[in-house]
mmCIF file of C-alpha atoms and ligand atoms in Angstrom:
data_model
loop_
_atom_site.group_PDB
_atom_site.id
_atom_site.type_symbol
_atom_site.label_atom_id
_atom_site.label_comp_id
_atom_site.label_asym_id
_atom_site.label_seq_id
_atom_site.Cartn_x
_atom_site.Cartn_y
_atom_site.Cartn_z
ATOM 1 C CA MET A 1 293.236 73.141 102.646
ATOM 2 C CA LYS A 2 294.949 74.830 105.511
ATOM 3 C CA ASN A 3 297.510 77.483 104.792
ATOM 4 C CA ILE A 4 300.537 76.141 102.947
ATOM 5 C CA ASN A 5 302.689 77.144 105.907
ATOM 6 C CA ASN A 6 301.198 74.205 107.758
ATOM 7 C CA ASN A 7 302.422 71.868 105.073
ATOM 8 C CA ILE A 8 305.636 71.070 106.894
ATOM 9 C CA ILE A 9 307.489 67.777 106.954
ATOM 10 C CA ARG A 10 307.294 65.917 110.231
ATOM 11 C CA PRO A 11 308.894 62.669 111.427
ATOM 12 C CA VAL A 12 305.700 60.763 110.650
ATOM 13 C CA ASP A 13 306.345 61.448 106.935
ATOM 14 C CA ILE A 14 309.593 59.587 106.871
ATOM 15 C CA THR A 15 309.793 55.834 106.331
ATOM 16 C CA ASP A 16 312.984 54.103 107.339
ATOM 17 C CA GLU A 17 314.189 53.126 103.866
ATOM 18 C CA GLN A 18 315.906 49.869 104.921
ATOM 19 C CA VAL A 19 312.911 48.606 106.908
ATOM 20 C CA TYR A 20 310.634 49.543 104.036
ATOM 21 C CA LEU A 21 312.703 47.809 101.343
ATOM 22 C CA LYS A 22 313.164 44.655 103.458
ATOM 23 C CA ARG A 23 309.445 44.459 104.086
ATOM 24 C CA ARG A 24 308.678 44.935 100.388
ATOM 25 C CA HIS A 25 311.233 42.258 99.470
ATOM 26 C CA PHE A 26 309.698 39.822 101.955
ATOM 27 C CA LEU A 27 306.215 40.438 100.571
ATOM 28 C CA GLN A 28 307.413 39.934 97.018
ATOM 29 C CA LEU A 29 309.192 36.686 97.969
ATOM 30 C CA ALA A 30 306.087 35.409 99.627
ATOM 31 C CA GLY A 31 303.985 36.534 96.642
ATOM 32 C CA ILE A 32 301.585 38.297 98.937
ATOM 33 C CA ALA A 33 302.204 41.967 98.380
ATOM 34 C CA GLY A 34 298.880 43.602 99.025
ATOM 35 C CA ALA A 35 297.658 40.805 101.266
ATOM 36 C CA GLY A 36 297.538 43.024 104.307
ATOM 37 C CA LEU A 37 300.856 41.994 105.822
ATOM 38 C CA ALA A 38 302.599 45.297 105.371
ATOM 39 C CA PHE A 39 301.509 46.555 108.773
ATOM 40 C CA SER A 40 304.505 47.840 110.617
ATOM 41 C CA GLY A 41 305.116 46.274 114.026
ATOM 42 C CA LEU A 42 302.211 45.078 116.129
ATOM 43 C CA PRO A 43 298.821 46.227 114.899
ATOM 44 C CA SER A 44 296.761 48.476 117.171
ATOM 45 C CA ARG A 45 293.375 47.192 118.373
ATOM 46 C CA ALA A 46 291.621 49.167 115.632
ATOM 47 C CA GLU A 47 293.937 47.644 112.995
ATOM 48 C CA ALA A 48 293.475 44.149 114.446
ATOM 49 C CA GLU A 49 289.714 44.505 113.804
ATOM 50 C CA LEU A 50 290.215 45.073 110.066
ATOM 51 C CA LYS A 51 289.008 42.128 107.979
ATOM 52 C CA PRO A 52 290.974 40.469 105.166
ATOM 53 C CA LEU A 53 289.445 40.891 101.695
ATOM 54 C CA GLN A 54 289.617 38.660 98.600
ATOM 55 C CA THR A 55 290.969 40.650 95.675
ATOM 56 C CA SER A 56 292.246 40.194 92.147
ATOM 57 C CA PRO A 57 294.891 42.424 90.518
ATOM 58 C CA SER A 58 293.829 45.198 88.157
ATOM 59 C CA LYS A 59 295.235 46.284 84.813
ATOM 60 C CA TYR A 60 294.806 49.870 86.006
ATOM 61 C CA SER A 61 297.380 49.565 88.817
ATOM 62 C CA THR A 62 300.572 51.587 88.621
ATOM 63 C CA ASP A 63 303.794 49.601 88.977
ATOM 64 C CA GLN A 64 305.160 52.203 91.396
ATOM 65 C CA THR A 65 306.026 50.957 94.867
ATOM 66 C CA PRO A 66 303.229 51.633 97.344
ATOM 67 C CA ASN A 67 303.816 53.738 100.415
ATOM 68 C CA SER A 68 304.004 51.855 103.688
ATOM 69 C CA TYR A 69 300.821 51.070 105.612
ATOM 70 C CA GLN A 70 302.228 53.356 108.287
ATOM 71 C CA ASP A 71 302.425 56.342 105.895
ATOM 72 C CA ILE A 72 298.990 55.686 104.422
ATOM 73 C CA SER A 73 297.179 55.270 107.729
ATOM 74 C CA THR A 74 298.840 57.963 109.837
ATOM 75 C CA TYR A 75 299.210 60.914 107.436
ATOM 76 C CA ASN A 76 295.623 61.754 106.573
ATOM 77 C CA ASN A 77 293.185 64.486 105.684
ATOM 78 C CA TYR A 78 289.829 63.871 107.331
ATOM 79 C CA TYR A 79 288.739 67.232 108.692
ATOM 80 C CA GLU A 80 285.754 65.745 110.545
ATOM 81 C CA PHE A 81 288.400 64.468 112.979
ATOM 82 C CA GLY A 82 290.648 67.533 113.072
ATOM 83 C CA LEU A 83 292.964 69.537 110.857
ATOM 84 C CA ASP A 84 296.331 67.973 111.640
ATOM 85 C CA LYS A 85 297.617 65.034 109.644
ATOM 86 C CA ASP A 86 297.742 62.768 112.705
ATOM 87 C CA ASP A 87 294.309 63.769 114.079
ATOM 88 C CA PRO A 88 292.372 61.196 112.002
ATOM 89 C CA VAL A 89 294.400 58.210 113.238
ATOM 90 C CA ARG A 90 294.029 59.476 116.802
ATOM 91 C CA TYR A 91 290.353 60.369 116.796
ATOM 92 C CA ALA A 92 288.600 58.363 114.051
ATOM 93 C CA LYS A 93 288.338 55.297 116.302
ATOM 94 C CA SER A 94 285.040 56.789 117.494
ATOM 95 C CA LEU A 95 283.459 56.348 114.047
ATOM 96 C CA ILE A 96 280.843 53.556 114.069
ATOM 97 C CA THR A 97 280.874 51.857 110.650
ATOM 98 C CA ASP A 98 278.524 48.947 111.347
ATOM 99 C CA PRO A 99 275.589 49.219 110.756
ATOM 100 C CA TRP A 100 275.982 51.603 107.779
ATOM 101 C CA THR A 101 273.329 52.820 105.360
ATOM 102 C CA VAL A 102 273.750 54.665 102.072
ATOM 103 C CA LYS A 103 270.812 56.737 100.830
ATOM 104 C CA ILE A 104 270.377 56.847 97.044
ATOM 105 C CA SER A 105 268.355 59.819 95.819
ATOM 106 C CA GLY A 106 267.591 62.159 92.919
ATOM 107 C CA GLU A 107 267.342 61.423 89.203
ATOM 108 C CA CYS A 108 267.247 57.624 89.188
ATOM 109 C CA ASP A 109 264.720 54.796 89.065
ATOM 110 C CA LYS A 110 265.937 52.910 92.149
ATOM 111 C CA PRO A 111 266.250 55.408 94.998
ATOM 112 C CA GLY A 112 266.171 54.150 98.576
ATOM 113 C CA ASP A 113 268.179 53.268 101.639
ATOM 114 C CA TYR A 114 270.675 50.483 101.031
ATOM 115 C CA ASN A 115 272.639 48.830 103.796
ATOM 116 C CA LEU A 116 276.345 48.281 103.316
ATOM 117 C CA GLU A 117 275.905 44.623 102.467
ATOM 118 C CA ASP A 118 273.413 45.470 99.689
ATOM 119 C CA ILE A 119 275.861 47.985 98.299
ATOM 120 C CA LEU A 120 278.915 45.710 98.316
ATOM 121 C CA LYS A 121 277.628 42.205 97.706
ATOM 122 C CA PRO A 122 277.444 42.029 93.893
ATOM 123 C CA HIS A 123 280.851 43.611 93.311
ATOM 124 C CA PRO A 124 284.052 41.550 92.940
ATOM 125 C CA LEU A 125 286.952 43.384 94.585
ATOM 126 C CA GLU A 126 290.155 44.378 92.849
ATOM 127 C CA GLU A 127 293.417 45.714 94.138
ATOM 128 C CA ARG A 128 294.011 49.077 92.441
ATOM 129 C CA ILE A 129 297.409 50.581 93.155
ATOM 130 C CA TYR A 130 296.917 54.273 92.446
ATOM 131 C CA ARG A 131 298.892 57.448 92.888
ATOM 132 C CA LEU A 132 297.110 59.970 95.124
ATOM 133 C CA ARG A 133 298.101 63.606 94.523
ATOM 134 C CA CYS A 134 296.850 65.929 97.247
ATOM 135 C CA VAL A 135 296.142 69.576 96.410
ATOM 136 C CA GLU A 136 298.645 70.409 99.170
ATOM 137 C CA ALA A 137 301.451 69.306 96.761
ATOM 138 C CA TRP A 138 302.312 65.918 98.235
ATOM 139 C CA SER A 139 301.640 62.453 96.877
ATOM 140 C CA MET A 140 301.508 58.795 97.867
ATOM 141 C CA VAL A 141 300.957 55.468 96.151
ATOM 142 C CA ILE A 142 298.132 53.475 97.742
ATOM 143 C CA PRO A 143 297.082 49.835 97.171
ATOM 144 C CA TRP A 144 293.313 50.335 97.398
ATOM 145 C CA VAL A 145 290.792 47.512 97.375
ATOM 146 C CA GLY A 146 287.602 48.412 95.554
ATOM 147 C CA PHE A 147 285.397 48.172 92.486
ATOM 148 C CA PRO A 148 284.353 50.520 89.679
ATOM 149 C CA LEU A 149 282.058 53.330 90.807
ATOM 150 C CA GLY A 150 280.186 53.072 87.481
ATOM 151 C CA ASP A 151 279.159 49.464 88.220
ATOM 152 C CA LEU A 152 277.531 50.615 91.448
ATOM 153 C CA LEU A 153 275.801 53.657 89.933
ATOM 154 C CA LYS A 154 274.279 51.643 87.068
ATOM 155 C CA ARG A 155 272.409 49.507 89.591
ATOM 156 C CA PHE A 156 270.326 52.542 90.647
ATOM 157 C CA GLN A 157 269.308 53.229 87.039
ATOM 158 C CA PRO A 158 270.110 56.928 86.663
ATOM 159 C CA ASN A 159 267.583 58.552 84.281
ATOM 160 C CA SER A 160 268.174 60.889 81.330
ATOM 161 C CA ASN A 161 268.229 63.959 83.652
ATOM 162 C CA ALA A 162 271.192 62.604 85.587
ATOM 163 C CA ASN A 163 274.115 64.753 84.405
ATOM 164 C CA TYR A 164 275.960 64.766 87.731
ATOM 165 C CA VAL A 165 276.372 62.598 90.812
ATOM 166 C CA SER A 166 277.130 63.895 94.281
ATOM 167 C CA PHE A 167 278.251 62.283 97.515
ATOM 168 C CA LYS A 168 277.922 63.130 101.198
ATOM 169 C CA THR A 169 279.947 62.045 104.219
ATOM 170 C CA LEU A 170 278.394 61.255 107.598
ATOM 171 C CA ASN A 171 277.887 64.409 109.685
ATOM 172 C CA ASP A 172 277.607 63.413 113.342
ATOM 173 C CA SER A 173 279.224 65.558 115.996
ATOM 174 C CA THR A 174 278.950 62.787 118.589
ATOM 175 C CA GLN A 175 281.315 60.637 116.521
ATOM 176 C CA MET A 176 283.209 63.343 114.639
ATOM 177 C CA PRO A 177 284.597 66.019 116.930
ATOM 178 C CA GLY A 178 285.873 68.110 113.991
ATOM 179 C CA VAL A 179 282.395 69.002 112.693
ATOM 180 C CA ARG A 180 281.779 71.128 115.795
ATOM 181 C CA ARG A 181 284.119 73.646 114.158
ATOM 182 C CA ARG A 182 282.770 75.323 111.047
ATOM 183 C CA VAL A 183 286.009 75.037 109.083
ATOM 184 C CA LEU A 184 284.091 73.596 106.104
ATOM 185 C CA ARG A 185 280.483 73.262 104.947
ATOM 186 C CA TRP A 186 279.360 70.051 106.632
ATOM 187 C CA PRO A 187 278.482 67.445 105.700
ATOM 188 C CA TYR A 188 281.563 67.109 103.486
ATOM 189 C CA HIS A 189 280.109 66.839 99.991
ATOM 190 C CA GLU A 190 281.611 66.348 96.547
ATOM 191 C CA GLY A 191 280.497 65.699 93.000
ATOM 192 C CA LEU A 192 281.437 64.423 89.547
ATOM 193 C CA THR A 193 279.927 64.610 86.083
ATOM 194 C CA MET A 194 278.300 61.321 85.122
ATOM 195 C CA ALA A 195 280.929 60.853 82.397
ATOM 196 C CA GLU A 196 283.667 61.133 85.044
ATOM 197 C CA ALA A 197 281.843 58.822 87.422
ATOM 198 C CA MET A 198 281.436 56.163 84.722
ATOM 199 C CA ASN A 199 285.135 56.237 83.787
ATOM 200 C CA PRO A 200 286.615 52.856 84.772
ATOM 201 C CA LEU A 201 289.390 54.519 86.824
ATOM 202 C CA ALA A 202 286.914 55.928 89.377
ATOM 203 C CA ILE A 203 286.383 53.426 92.172
ATOM 204 C CA ILE A 204 284.594 52.903 95.437
ATOM 205 C CA ALA A 205 287.302 51.771 97.839
ATOM 206 C CA VAL A 206 286.441 49.504 100.760
ATOM 207 C CA GLY A 207 289.958 48.516 101.782
ATOM 208 C CA LEU A 208 293.684 48.982 101.424
ATOM 209 C CA TYR A 209 296.643 46.650 101.726
ATOM 210 C CA GLY A 210 294.235 43.703 101.426
ATOM 211 C CA LYS A 211 292.083 44.557 104.457
ATOM 212 C CA THR A 212 289.009 46.679 105.166
ATOM 213 C CA LEU A 213 289.651 50.426 105.382
ATOM 214 C CA PRO A 214 290.920 51.891 108.613
ATOM 215 C CA ASN A 215 288.457 54.572 109.804
ATOM 216 C CA GLN A 216 290.928 57.383 109.154
ATOM 217 C CA ASN A 217 291.054 56.432 105.453
ATOM 218 C CA GLY A 218 287.272 56.652 105.059
ATOM 219 C CA ALA A 219 285.690 53.410 106.296
ATOM 220 C CA PRO A 220 283.493 51.737 105.399
ATOM 221 C CA LEU A 221 283.402 53.056 101.813
ATOM 222 C CA ARG A 222 284.885 56.051 100.006
ATOM 223 C CA LEU A 223 285.453 57.410 96.558
ATOM 224 C CA VAL A 224 288.859 57.300 94.842
ATOM 225 C CA VAL A 225 289.292 59.413 91.688
ATOM 226 C CA PRO A 226 293.008 59.126 90.914
ATOM 227 C CA TRP A 227 293.299 61.812 88.202
ATOM 228 C CA LYS A 228 291.865 64.504 90.478
ATOM 229 C CA TYR A 229 293.241 66.202 93.561
ATOM 230 C CA GLY A 230 292.669 64.077 96.661
ATOM 231 C CA PHE A 231 289.902 66.291 98.050
ATOM 232 C CA LYS A 232 287.480 64.901 95.434
ATOM 233 C CA SER A 233 287.921 61.416 96.961
ATOM 234 C CA ILE A 234 285.266 61.769 99.650
ATOM 235 C CA LYS A 235 285.321 59.446 102.665
ATOM 236 C CA SER A 236 282.701 57.511 104.648
ATOM 237 C CA ILE A 237 279.852 58.034 102.159
ATOM 238 C CA VAL A 238 276.247 58.039 103.434
ATOM 239 C CA GLU A 239 274.448 59.525 100.430
ATOM 240 C CA ILE A 240 274.727 59.353 96.640
ATOM 241 C CA SER A 241 272.464 61.635 94.628
ATOM 242 C CA PHE A 242 271.916 62.113 90.881
ATOM 243 C CA SER A 243 271.133 65.612 89.571
ATOM 244 C CA LYS A 244 270.565 67.609 86.411
ATOM 245 C CA LYS A 245 272.549 70.629 87.645
ATOM 246 C CA GLN A 246 276.148 70.779 88.807
ATOM 247 C CA PRO A 247 276.100 70.127 92.578
ATOM 248 C CA ASP A 248 277.783 72.205 95.274
ATOM 249 C CA THR A 249 280.954 70.938 96.868
ATOM 250 C CA SER A 250 282.232 71.661 100.395
ATOM 251 C CA TRP A 251 285.531 73.112 99.223
ATOM 252 C CA GLY A 252 283.896 75.028 96.386
ATOM 253 C CA ARG A 253 281.473 76.661 98.852
ATOM 254 C CA SER A 254 284.213 77.480 101.350
ATOM 255 C CA ALA A 255 286.824 78.851 98.922
ATOM 256 C CA PRO A 256 285.491 79.045 95.341
ATOM 257 C CA ARG A 257 288.597 80.785 93.973
ATOM 258 C CA GLU A 258 290.818 77.988 95.235
ATOM 259 C CA TYR A 259 288.862 74.770 94.670
ATOM 260 C CA GLY A 260 287.018 74.363 91.397
ATOM 261 C CA PHE A 261 284.464 71.675 90.602
ATOM 262 C CA TYR A 262 286.771 69.782 88.228
ATOM 263 C CA ALA A 263 289.930 69.737 90.366
ATOM 264 C CA ASN A 264 291.899 67.760 87.793
ATOM 265 C CA VAL A 265 295.556 67.419 88.723
ATOM 266 C CA ASN A 266 297.147 70.111 86.541
ATOM 267 C CA PRO A 267 300.744 71.281 87.008
ATOM 268 C CA GLU A 268 300.018 74.272 84.736
ATOM 269 C CA VAL A 269 297.331 75.804 86.938
ATOM 270 C CA ASP A 270 298.695 76.942 90.276
ATOM 271 C CA HIS A 271 296.658 77.066 93.420
ATOM 272 C CA PRO A 272 296.256 80.790 94.211
ATOM 273 C CA ARG A 273 298.520 80.334 97.242
ATOM 274 C CA TRP A 274 301.136 77.871 95.910
ATOM 275 C CA SER A 275 302.553 76.162 92.828
ATOM 276 C CA GLN A 276 301.159 72.847 91.610
ATOM 277 C CA ALA A 277 304.171 72.112 89.386
ATOM 278 C CA ARG A 278 305.943 69.742 91.789
ATOM 279 C CA GLU A 279 305.061 67.414 94.632
ATOM 280 C CA ARG A 280 306.698 66.051 97.747
ATOM 281 C CA VAL A 281 306.582 62.244 97.766
ATOM 282 C CA ILE A 282 305.617 61.069 101.232
ATOM 283 C CA GLY A 283 308.049 58.463 102.537
ATOM 284 C CA THR A 284 311.109 59.530 100.561
ATOM 285 C CA GLY A 285 312.709 61.421 103.412
ATOM 286 C CA LEU A 286 313.366 64.943 104.438
ATOM 287 C CA PHE A 287 315.963 65.839 101.815
ATOM 288 C CA ALA A 288 314.502 64.063 98.774
ATOM 289 C CA ALA A 289 313.914 66.245 95.727
ATOM 290 C CA LYS A 290 310.319 67.059 94.889
ATOM 291 C CA GLN A 291 309.129 65.381 91.716
ATOM 292 C CA PRO A 292 307.340 67.040 88.787
ATOM 293 C CA THR A 293 303.563 66.718 88.918
ATOM 294 C CA LEU A 294 302.019 65.019 85.905
ATOM 295 C CA MET A 295 298.937 66.250 84.063
ATOM 296 C CA PHE A 296 295.901 64.275 85.287
ATOM 297 C CA ASN A 297 298.303 62.717 87.825
ATOM 298 C CA GLY A 298 299.675 60.523 85.006
ATOM 299 C CA TYR A 299 296.254 59.128 83.974
ATOM 300 C CA GLY A 300 295.856 61.302 80.847
ATOM 301 C CA ASP A 301 295.556 58.370 78.431
ATOM 302 C CA GLU A 302 292.453 57.193 80.253
ATOM 303 C CA VAL A 303 290.761 60.524 81.031
ATOM 304 C CA ALA A 304 292.001 63.421 78.859
ATOM 305 C CA HIS A 305 289.180 62.799 76.347
ATOM 306 C CA LEU A 306 286.630 63.754 79.020
ATOM 307 C CA TYR A 307 287.877 67.342 78.893
ATOM 308 C CA SER A 308 288.569 67.886 75.179
ATOM 309 C CA ASP A 309 285.894 70.655 75.018
ATOM 310 C CA LEU A 310 286.830 72.374 78.273
ATOM 311 C CA ASN A 311 289.231 75.200 78.978
ATOM 312 C CA LEU A 312 291.073 73.672 81.938
ATOM 313 C CA ARG A 313 292.284 77.049 83.194
ATOM 314 C CA LYS A 314 288.721 78.328 83.545
ATOM 315 C CA ASN A 315 287.355 74.955 84.598
ATOM 316 C CA PHE A 316 290.039 74.261 87.185
HETATM 317 N N1 MTE B 1 286.631 63.238 102.895
HETATM 318 C C1 MTE B 1 286.071 63.776 103.994
HETATM 319 N N2 MTE B 1 284.845 63.381 104.363
HETATM 320 N N3 MTE B 1 286.715 64.693 104.769
HETATM 321 C C2 MTE B 1 287.955 65.170 104.424
HETATM 322 O O1 MTE B 1 288.500 66.034 105.127
HETATM 323 N N4 MTE B 1 289.804 65.057 102.816
HETATM 324 C C3 MTE B 1 290.124 64.858 101.394
HETATM 325 C C4 MTE B 1 289.770 63.445 100.930
HETATM 326 N N5 MTE B 1 288.462 63.054 101.414
HETATM 327 C C5 MTE B 1 288.581 64.629 103.242
HETATM 328 C C6 MTE B 1 287.886 63.630 102.517
HETATM 329 C C7 MTE B 1 291.525 65.131 101.083
HETATM 330 S S1 MTE B 1 291.978 66.764 101.103
HETATM 331 C C8 MTE B 1 292.416 64.156 100.752
HETATM 332 S S2 MTE B 1 293.988 64.552 100.212
HETATM 333 C C9 MTE B 1 292.063 62.731 100.836
HETATM 334 O O2 MTE B 1 290.755 62.531 101.392
HETATM 335 C C10 MTE B 1 293.061 62.015 101.724
HETATM 336 O O3 MTE B 1 292.794 60.645 101.773
HETATM 337 P P1 MTE B 1 293.697 59.719 102.720
HETATM 338 O O4 MTE B 1 293.727 60.381 104.076
HETATM 339 O O5 MTE B 1 293.072 58.374 102.736
HETATM 340 O O6 MTE B 1 295.082 59.716 102.084
#
């Protein structure tokens, strides 16, 4: 991530508490929290084009109150559109998400090019309200719409050599002005062990707040791995590949001392340039106290067993 000195609080971080609580109350009364009505004010043209999605609730959702749609869709990291938090909402309108093809490659029996419809069709959608903890020591709660990553991967029949799975984002300088600057190894790429990918908490998200994803949040499909720092949750995926060896990652190539392959949320292992012990909760206001960061972002019961043989200081 950029230098911590850039991690300053700006007006866009602050939700008007009264407006937020009233809106939440209204949604609860109407029984439609998560149905896409939490947009603040009039939607922009890009927001108006988002499509409603049918979802069912998930047992994996946190009962914490989600951040506002405004917070979630205007405070983003999507370096292909610039380094500032409001660059993605300003510039990601140029991303063309239809048609969209995902290439499946590597150690599996069903490689090929799949269009978005092929990818999504068989999968019932759930609302998964997850905490997102960014490596920059802030967090949000996001009502994603998606389905288990493992259900998708199984369809491509990974073979016995498939120990890892990696993902790539689109890399097109005509649509993504940020990739003209070599701030990262493009295309953005990330990876998981197969055991991590098959964990039921890992999802492919295709929407939030009951509608399709806004471009700045990674339309048309992205990964969400809630027990890991947010940079593992790669956006706008165009390739999924199975491999025997641990794959490279963009952040690992750019700054190996700072961004390990595992990237589990761990308050006991500091980033070399800042502490990971506490986090600023986006939307709580300028003077709110930071809250303690939880091991595995609070999802230890579901995922700690994946790491029982690993030294999490060495494998950070
Ligand atoms: N994916 C791509 N392709 N490019 C990025 O810059 N940023 C990551 C992750 N996925 C990023 C990405 C980081 S650092 C974070 S914290 C999350 O996306 C932010 O997701 P959000 O903007 O939807 O909250």
